[in-house]
Every structure is written in C-alpha cells, then in structure tokens.
Short mmCIF file of C-alpha atoms and ligand atoms in Angstrom, two decimals:
data_model
loop_
_atom_site.label_atom_id
_atom_site.label_comp_id
_atom_site.label_asym_id
_atom_site.label_seq_id
_atom_site.Cartn_x
_atom_site.Cartn_y
_atom_site.Cartn_z
CA MET A 1 -155.89 -109.65 71.03
CA GLN A 2 -156.34 -108.97 74.72
CA ASN A 3 -159.09 -106.43 74.00
CA VAL A 4 -161.32 -109.17 72.61
CA THR A 5 -160.91 -111.13 75.85
CA GLU A 6 -161.73 -108.07 77.98
CA LEU A 7 -164.80 -107.16 75.91
CA CYS A 8 -166.13 -110.73 76.04
CA ARG A 9 -165.48 -111.06 79.74
CA TYR A 10 -167.52 -107.89 80.33
CA SER A 11 -170.44 -108.73 78.05
CA GLN A 12 -170.42 -112.53 78.37
CA LYS A 13 -171.26 -112.62 74.66
CA LYS A 14 -169.46 -113.52 71.47
CA ILE A 15 -168.35 -110.72 69.16
CA ILE A 16 -169.32 -109.69 65.65
CA ALA A 17 -166.11 -107.87 64.67
CA VAL A 18 -166.78 -104.73 62.65
CA VAL A 19 -164.01 -104.31 60.06
CA LYS A 20 -165.69 -101.94 57.60
CA SER A 21 -163.76 -99.21 55.79
CA ASP A 22 -160.48 -101.18 55.75
CA ALA A 23 -160.86 -101.97 59.48
CA TYR A 24 -161.31 -98.30 60.36
CA GLY A 25 -158.36 -97.35 58.17
CA ILE A 26 -155.94 -99.70 59.94
CA GLY A 27 -155.71 -102.28 57.13
CA VAL A 28 -158.26 -105.09 57.09
CA GLU A 29 -155.76 -107.55 55.57
CA TYR A 30 -153.77 -107.37 58.83
CA ILE A 31 -156.69 -107.20 61.25
CA ALA A 32 -159.16 -109.76 59.90
CA PRO A 33 -156.84 -112.80 59.90
CA LEU A 34 -155.83 -112.04 63.51
CA LEU A 35 -159.47 -111.79 64.58
CA GLN A 36 -160.48 -114.89 62.66
CA GLY A 37 -158.11 -116.92 64.80
CA LEU A 38 -159.97 -116.02 67.98
CA PRO A 39 -162.83 -118.26 69.12
CA GLN A 40 -164.66 -115.29 70.69
CA VAL A 41 -165.09 -113.68 67.27
CA GLU A 42 -167.98 -115.48 65.63
CA ALA A 43 -168.62 -113.22 62.66
CA PHE A 44 -167.42 -110.15 60.82
CA ALA A 45 -169.38 -107.10 59.70
CA VAL A 46 -168.57 -104.80 56.78
CA ALA A 47 -170.45 -102.08 54.95
CA SER A 48 -170.84 -103.46 51.43
CA ALA A 49 -170.82 -106.68 49.44
CA GLU A 50 -167.59 -105.49 47.83
CA GLU A 51 -165.90 -105.32 51.25
CA GLY A 52 -167.34 -108.77 52.02
CA VAL A 53 -165.94 -110.26 48.83
CA SER A 54 -162.45 -108.96 49.59
CA LEU A 55 -162.63 -110.54 53.06
CA ARG A 56 -163.52 -113.89 51.48
CA GLU A 57 -160.70 -113.49 48.99
CA MET A 58 -158.21 -113.05 51.81
CA GLY A 59 -159.38 -116.33 53.32
CA ILE A 60 -162.00 -115.30 55.87
CA LYS A 61 -164.28 -118.29 56.42
CA LYS A 62 -166.51 -117.07 59.27
CA GLU A 63 -169.87 -115.41 58.71
CA ILE A 64 -169.65 -111.98 57.02
CA ILE A 65 -172.56 -109.63 57.67
CA ILE A 66 -173.16 -106.81 55.16
CA LEU A 67 -174.49 -103.85 57.17
CA GLY A 68 -175.05 -101.39 54.36
CA GLY A 69 -178.19 -102.48 52.54
CA ILE A 70 -178.52 -104.54 49.37
CA LEU A 71 -178.27 -103.30 45.80
CA ARG A 72 -179.44 -105.31 42.79
CA GLU A 73 -175.94 -105.67 41.37
CA GLU A 74 -174.68 -107.11 44.67
CA VAL A 75 -177.08 -110.05 44.90
CA GLU A 76 -174.97 -112.43 42.78
CA ALA A 77 -171.83 -111.81 44.85
CA ILE A 78 -173.82 -112.16 48.10
CA LYS A 79 -174.94 -115.61 46.93
CA SER A 80 -171.73 -116.90 45.47
CA TYR A 81 -169.49 -115.64 48.29
CA LYS A 82 -171.97 -116.77 50.98
CA LEU A 83 -172.28 -113.33 52.54
CA THR A 84 -175.04 -112.48 55.04
CA PRO A 85 -176.88 -109.31 54.03
CA VAL A 86 -179.04 -107.25 56.36
CA VAL A 87 -182.59 -106.64 55.19
CA SER A 88 -183.62 -103.15 56.25
CA ASP A 89 -186.03 -102.19 53.46
CA ARG A 90 -188.91 -103.91 51.63
CA GLU A 91 -186.90 -103.59 48.44
CA HIS A 92 -184.14 -105.79 49.93
CA LEU A 93 -186.67 -108.57 50.45
CA GLU A 94 -187.74 -108.28 46.82
CA LEU A 95 -184.14 -108.55 45.66
CA LEU A 96 -183.64 -111.74 47.69
CA LYS A 97 -186.89 -113.36 46.54
CA GLY A 98 -186.34 -116.99 45.56
CA LYS A 99 -182.65 -116.83 46.47
CA ASN A 100 -181.09 -119.25 48.89
CA VAL A 101 -179.51 -116.57 51.09
CA LYS A 102 -179.51 -116.34 54.88
CA PHE A 103 -180.00 -112.80 56.20
CA HIS A 104 -180.44 -110.65 59.29
CA VAL A 105 -183.32 -108.17 59.70
CA LYS A 106 -182.71 -104.65 60.98
CA TYR A 107 -185.08 -102.43 62.95
CA ASP A 108 -184.77 -98.68 63.35
CA THR A 109 -185.56 -98.13 67.04
CA GLY A 110 -184.29 -94.56 67.05
CA MET A 111 -181.17 -94.37 64.92
CA GLY A 112 -183.00 -92.79 62.00
CA ARG A 113 -180.88 -94.49 59.39
CA LEU A 114 -181.32 -98.09 58.15
CA GLY A 115 -184.06 -100.41 59.37
CA PHE A 116 -187.80 -100.90 59.66
CA THR A 117 -189.43 -98.32 61.90
CA GLU A 118 -192.67 -100.32 62.30
CA ASP A 119 -192.32 -103.44 64.45
CA ILE A 120 -193.57 -105.77 61.73
CA LEU A 121 -192.83 -109.45 62.10
CA ILE A 122 -191.16 -110.80 58.97
CA ARG A 123 -191.86 -114.49 58.55
CA ASP A 124 -189.06 -116.01 56.53
CA HIS A 125 -187.15 -119.20 57.27
CA ARG A 126 -183.95 -117.62 55.91
CA ILE A 127 -183.69 -115.14 58.80
CA THR A 128 -180.72 -115.95 61.06
CA GLY A 129 -180.35 -112.67 62.91
CA ILE A 130 -182.20 -109.63 64.21
CA MET A 131 -180.47 -106.34 64.86
CA SER A 132 -180.83 -102.66 65.71
CA HIS A 133 -178.39 -99.82 66.35
CA LEU A 134 -178.08 -97.23 69.13
CA SER A 135 -177.85 -93.63 67.97
CA THR A 136 -176.57 -92.06 71.20
CA PRO A 137 -174.95 -94.64 73.46
CA ALA A 138 -173.79 -91.88 75.83
CA ASP A 139 -177.45 -91.00 76.52
CA ARG A 140 -178.66 -93.59 79.00
CA GLU A 141 -182.34 -92.71 78.86
CA PHE A 142 -182.64 -92.80 75.09
CA SER A 143 -180.52 -95.95 74.79
CA LEU A 144 -182.74 -97.78 77.32
CA TYR A 145 -185.77 -96.65 75.31
CA GLN A 146 -184.25 -98.13 72.13
CA ILE A 147 -183.27 -101.33 73.94
CA LYS A 148 -186.84 -101.75 75.27
CA LYS A 149 -188.32 -101.11 71.86
CA PHE A 150 -186.00 -103.66 70.30
CA GLU A 151 -186.91 -106.20 73.00
CA ASN A 152 -190.59 -105.95 72.11
CA ILE A 153 -189.74 -106.69 68.49
CA VAL A 154 -187.38 -109.55 69.28
CA LYS A 155 -190.04 -111.20 71.50
CA LYS A 156 -192.22 -111.81 68.46
CA TYR A 157 -189.61 -113.96 66.77
CA LYS A 158 -189.65 -117.63 67.68
CA GLY A 159 -186.53 -119.66 67.14
CA SER A 160 -182.81 -119.24 67.45
CA PHE A 161 -181.23 -116.07 66.08
CA LYS A 162 -178.18 -113.90 66.44
CA ILE A 163 -179.59 -110.86 68.26
CA HIS A 164 -177.43 -107.75 68.43
CA ILE A 165 -177.68 -104.04 69.23
CA GLU A 166 -174.56 -103.24 71.32
CA SER A 167 -171.61 -101.42 69.72
CA SER A 168 -168.33 -100.49 71.45
CA ALA A 169 -170.10 -97.84 73.53
CA GLY A 170 -173.47 -99.64 73.70
CA ILE A 171 -171.88 -102.67 75.38
CA ILE A 172 -172.17 -100.84 78.74
CA TYR A 173 -175.93 -101.58 78.80
CA LYS A 174 -175.32 -105.33 79.15
CA VAL A 175 -178.58 -106.02 77.29
CA PRO A 176 -179.86 -109.30 78.73
CA TYR A 177 -181.71 -110.64 75.68
CA THR A 178 -179.01 -110.19 72.99
CA THR A 179 -176.63 -112.94 71.91
CA HIS A 180 -173.77 -110.95 70.35
CA THR A 181 -172.07 -107.58 70.54
CA ARG A 182 -171.11 -105.76 67.35
CA ILE A 183 -167.79 -104.10 68.07
CA GLY A 184 -165.42 -101.99 66.02
CA LEU A 185 -163.60 -99.12 67.72
CA ALA A 186 -162.89 -100.83 71.06
CA LEU A 187 -161.24 -103.81 69.34
CA TYR A 188 -158.65 -101.37 68.06
CA GLY A 189 -157.91 -100.07 71.56
CA GLU A 190 -159.76 -96.76 71.35
CA LYS A 191 -162.20 -95.91 74.13
CA PRO A 192 -165.63 -94.90 72.81
CA LEU A 193 -166.67 -93.16 76.04
CA ARG A 194 -164.82 -91.13 78.62
CA ASN A 195 -165.47 -93.40 81.60
CA TYR A 196 -165.27 -96.68 79.76
CA PRO A 197 -165.66 -99.54 82.25
CA ILE A 198 -163.69 -102.02 80.15
CA ASN A 199 -159.93 -102.19 80.45
CA ILE A 200 -158.99 -102.06 76.77
CA LYS A 201 -155.38 -101.41 75.82
CA PRO A 202 -154.06 -99.23 73.00
CA VAL A 203 -152.81 -101.37 70.13
CA LEU A 204 -152.07 -98.79 67.44
CA GLU A 205 -149.04 -96.62 66.89
CA LEU A 206 -148.53 -94.09 64.16
CA LYS A 207 -145.05 -92.69 63.58
CA ALA A 208 -143.30 -90.43 61.13
CA ARG A 209 -139.71 -89.33 60.39
CA VAL A 210 -138.13 -85.94 60.90
CA ILE A 211 -136.66 -84.78 57.59
CA SER A 212 -135.21 -81.44 58.64
CA VAL A 213 -134.29 -79.61 61.84
CA LYS A 214 -133.50 -75.93 61.81
CA GLU A 215 -133.41 -72.67 63.66
CA ILE A 216 -135.47 -69.75 62.46
CA PRO A 217 -135.08 -66.09 63.41
CA PRO A 218 -137.76 -64.04 65.22
CA LYS A 219 -140.69 -62.88 63.03
CA HIS A 220 -140.06 -65.67 60.52
CA PRO A 221 -143.41 -67.07 59.26
CA ILE A 222 -144.17 -70.79 59.17
CA SER A 223 -145.91 -72.68 56.35
CA TYR A 224 -148.67 -71.79 53.87
CA GLY A 225 -150.74 -68.78 54.70
CA ARG A 226 -148.28 -67.58 57.38
CA THR A 227 -150.74 -68.54 60.14
CA TYR A 228 -147.84 -68.77 62.63
CA THR A 229 -144.93 -66.39 63.09
CA ALA A 230 -141.95 -67.22 65.30
CA PRO A 231 -142.21 -64.97 68.39
CA CYS A 232 -138.49 -65.40 69.01
CA LYS A 233 -135.62 -67.44 67.68
CA MET A 234 -136.90 -71.02 67.61
CA ARG A 235 -135.98 -74.57 66.58
CA ILE A 236 -138.43 -76.31 64.36
CA GLY A 237 -138.65 -79.83 62.98
CA ILE A 238 -140.18 -80.75 59.64
CA VAL A 239 -142.01 -84.06 59.96
CA ALA A 240 -142.78 -86.12 56.84
CA PHE A 241 -146.45 -86.56 57.64
CA GLY A 242 -149.23 -84.29 56.37
CA TYR A 243 -152.87 -84.29 55.49
CA GLY A 244 -151.98 -86.50 52.51
CA ASP A 245 -151.16 -89.14 55.12
CA GLY A 246 -154.24 -88.42 57.18
CA LEU A 247 -153.28 -85.70 59.63
CA ILE A 248 -156.32 -83.51 59.18
CA LYS A 249 -155.61 -79.86 58.55
CA SER A 250 -157.77 -78.64 61.42
CA LEU A 251 -154.98 -79.76 63.78
CA SER A 252 -152.82 -76.91 62.43
CA ASN A 253 -151.69 -74.66 65.29
CA ARG A 254 -153.76 -76.83 67.69
CA GLY A 255 -152.52 -80.39 67.82
CA TYR A 256 -149.35 -81.99 69.14
CA LEU A 257 -146.85 -84.60 68.05
CA PHE A 258 -144.49 -86.33 70.50
CA PHE A 259 -140.79 -87.16 70.74
CA GLU A 260 -139.80 -89.58 73.50
CA GLY A 261 -142.74 -88.49 75.60
CA GLU A 262 -142.21 -84.78 75.04
CA LYS A 263 -145.10 -82.76 73.65
CA LEU A 264 -144.26 -80.79 70.48
CA PRO A 265 -146.88 -78.25 69.34
CA ILE A 266 -147.79 -78.23 65.66
CA VAL A 267 -146.97 -74.76 64.34
CA GLY A 268 -148.34 -73.29 61.13
CA ASN A 269 -150.58 -75.02 58.64
CA ILE A 270 -150.27 -78.76 58.11
CA THR A 271 -149.37 -79.34 54.46
CA MET A 272 -149.97 -82.35 52.21
CA ASP A 273 -146.68 -84.10 52.96
CA MET A 274 -145.21 -82.27 55.92
CA THR A 275 -146.04 -80.88 59.35
CA ILE A 276 -143.90 -78.44 61.29
CA VAL A 277 -143.43 -78.75 65.05
CA ASP A 278 -141.87 -76.51 67.67
CA LEU A 279 -138.93 -78.58 68.94
CA LYS A 280 -138.24 -76.41 71.99
CA ASN A 281 -135.15 -77.97 73.61
CA SER A 282 -135.90 -81.51 72.50
CA PRO A 283 -132.77 -83.26 71.17
CA VAL A 284 -134.46 -84.19 67.88
CA CYS A 285 -132.26 -84.98 64.88
CA VAL A 286 -132.97 -85.59 61.22
CA GLY A 287 -134.14 -89.18 60.81
CA ASP A 288 -135.69 -89.46 64.27
CA TRP A 289 -139.14 -90.98 64.68
CA ILE A 290 -141.94 -88.76 65.90
CA THR A 291 -145.09 -90.21 67.46
CA VAL A 292 -148.41 -89.11 65.99
CA VAL A 293 -150.44 -91.73 67.88
CA GLY A 294 -148.96 -93.87 70.63
CA PRO A 295 -148.70 -94.13 74.40
CA GLU A 296 -148.72 -90.31 74.73
CA GLN A 297 -151.73 -89.64 72.54
CA SER A 298 -154.63 -91.72 71.25
CA PHE A 299 -156.75 -91.19 68.13
CA GLY A 300 -159.39 -89.98 70.58
CA ASP A 301 -157.05 -87.28 71.93
CA LEU A 302 -156.26 -86.09 68.40
CA ALA A 303 -159.96 -86.11 67.58
CA ARG A 304 -160.87 -83.99 70.60
CA CYS A 305 -158.21 -81.51 69.58
CA ALA A 306 -159.57 -81.34 66.03
CA GLY A 307 -163.22 -81.21 67.08
CA THR A 308 -164.10 -84.57 65.54
CA ILE A 309 -164.34 -88.26 66.48
CA PRO A 310 -161.57 -90.90 66.48
CA TYR A 311 -163.38 -92.84 63.73
CA GLU A 312 -162.86 -89.99 61.27
CA ILE A 313 -159.16 -89.56 62.03
CA MET A 314 -158.54 -93.31 61.76
CA CYS A 315 -160.37 -93.63 58.44
CA ASN A 316 -158.29 -90.77 57.09
CA ILE A 317 -154.95 -92.58 57.44
CA SER A 318 -154.02 -92.96 53.82
CA GLN A 319 -152.70 -95.88 51.83
CA ARG A 320 -149.19 -94.46 51.60
CA VAL A 321 -148.73 -94.92 55.36
CA LYS A 322 -146.99 -98.31 55.71
CA ARG A 323 -148.66 -100.81 58.05
CA LYS A 324 -146.73 -103.26 60.18
CA ILE A 325 -147.81 -105.86 62.75
CA ILE A 326 -145.57 -106.01 65.81
C1 LIG B 1 -169.85 -99.14 62.58
C2 LIG B 1 -170.97 -99.88 63.20
C3 LIG B 1 -170.79 -100.58 64.41
C4 LIG B 1 -169.52 -100.54 65.21
O1 LIG B 1 -169.47 -99.39 65.99
P1 LIG B 1 -168.27 -99.12 67.02
O2 LIG B 1 -168.67 -97.89 67.71
O3 LIG B 1 -167.04 -98.94 66.19
O4 LIG B 1 -168.16 -100.30 67.89
C5 LIG B 1 -171.85 -101.34 64.86
N1 LIG B 1 -173.02 -101.38 64.19
C6 LIG B 1 -173.23 -100.70 63.05
C7 LIG B 1 -174.55 -100.78 62.38
C8 LIG B 1 -172.21 -99.92 62.53
O5 LIG B 1 -172.43 -99.23 61.40
#
C-alpha cells in the first residue's frame, strides 16, 4: 500500500490503522491482512470489542485498540483476546479494576464526544497510550487550540506512551509531541480535505453491470414517482446497482455514473436494485461494466453530489456487492 508509505513519509510517525465498520465498508477481511504485513502499521483501531474479536479471529496479531468505550459484557473478551480498550469515562476504570489489561486514556479537548474534559492525571501502570480527537480538522485555529490543550495534558504523564490525535485530515498539523497517527480514510485513497498535501492514490473501484439498454419516446416517465420525464427520444441504460447496494437515493437526478470515461447522468429515482442512466450516444451494450467509483469519480465526488461525506457513502456499500483484491 503506497498510501501508507506516503502518509508515513509526511508525518514521520507510525500508523494506527483505523478499520472500524468493516474497514469503512470496504471489507476488513481483505484490508486488515494487507495492512498487517506493513511495518509502518503498528496497531489497528476498531469501534467495539466485537470488531476487535473478529480481527483476532482472522489472524491479526498486532495491537487492536477499541475506540468506542467499554461495556461490562465486553470485559471478558477484551482480556481473553488481548484487546486494548480506551478509557474515556470513570465507569470504564471501574470495569477494568483488578484486571490485567493494558489501555489508552482519552481526553476530550473539544470533540464533545468521548473522553475526559478535565485534564486529570490518571495514575495507573496499565496505561500504554494517551489520545484525543480533532472535531474540525479543516479549522486551523480550533485544531491548534485542541492540540495545545492535549499537549498540556500529555506533559503530565511520565514514561513512554503511544500518543495520538491526528486523523487523516489532522495529519496536516504535524504535531511534534505525538508518536502515532490514527488514519482511516486516507489509507483507502480518499482525500479528507480539498487541498490535501499528501499524494495519496485512489485504490478503490466500484463497478456494476448494465442489464438493459433501450430507447424511450418523448414524454415517457422514468422510475418510481415519475421524477424525470424524457424531454425527447432518448437512450437509457438500466444498471444493476441501487440503494440496496449502497447508492444512496439522494443521488437520484443529481449524480453520475461513467462508461469508459464518459459521464452518464442518473435519471429518475434510484431504486433498490437498479439505477437508470441517460446513455446519450455512448456505445453501451447489455453486460457492459459501468463505473460507480473509479478514476473518473471518487467517493468524495459522489458525497459532494449527495450533500454528505465520503465516509457515509463508503459505509453504505452493502454486503451483496462482491469484493475483489486486484
Ligand atoms: C474514525 C476515527 C478516526 C479515523 O478518522 P479518518 O478521518 O478516517 O482518518 C480516528 N480517530 C477516531 C477516534 C475515530 O473515530
């Protein structure tokens, strides 16, 4: 994975690879073994103990950090599968009392989600990491405020810890006192910011087959709700990919699919299993492959079109979409 090399070269730090939510919908069973083979990836991060257990069961031996809190019923699995939970609440400390479990501590420096808001020093020999999270990496002023606040907390800890606050977007701050970055999106080739200074390369493609090509007469409506009506005689293609596969419905009459580099507008409502595109003069035939995400269009482009973020579109790609490593 060339993106790992680029990200490490930029930050000069090792990576904690974030593979939560099935590696952002890509398929963690394909992604995690690839990442595990790279020396620059020192640990993995997932949301829950359950996700951590499935990583262990697929043979992941490196450290697995559980970002999403600790529940009573997860403590046994955390211990027996040697997972590293993050303590972000007094209750988590209670749950780990007397247990031989290494953990990281999380501070809320402005994210307003998990973590201690007071900069209390927790004295516990089991602590191996200290972390925080940026809420608005695109906002330089606020991010620098969070980074400063985190620095003042980190200073109080004596010893050797994994210290991490930078995500895919946050990496641009090159925080001098952290030891690791905590990267998800950028590993998968999606840029988290418009002017991203790191040369990451797209690695994902999403394709679907054309199952019908036809001509429709003027005034003929297209799809449920008749939200589009053919202004003139037109050629349309029915693509076997709908919101049941992850193409969110808000791309109806807004988004594009591609055929050999040519932009094909989505016409009418996206349905569960099918999407209709205006073929114009494109020489598309039944059985052809249409690009949903590829060189012509990233998840970020689709997200902008739909008024959301690439993370949401990626996590929506459903299980029936077959995954393949090339
Ligand atoms: C998801 C997540 C990340 C990774 O964010 P990216 O923008 O995908 O790099 C890092 N830290 C925490 C706490 C997260 O929840």
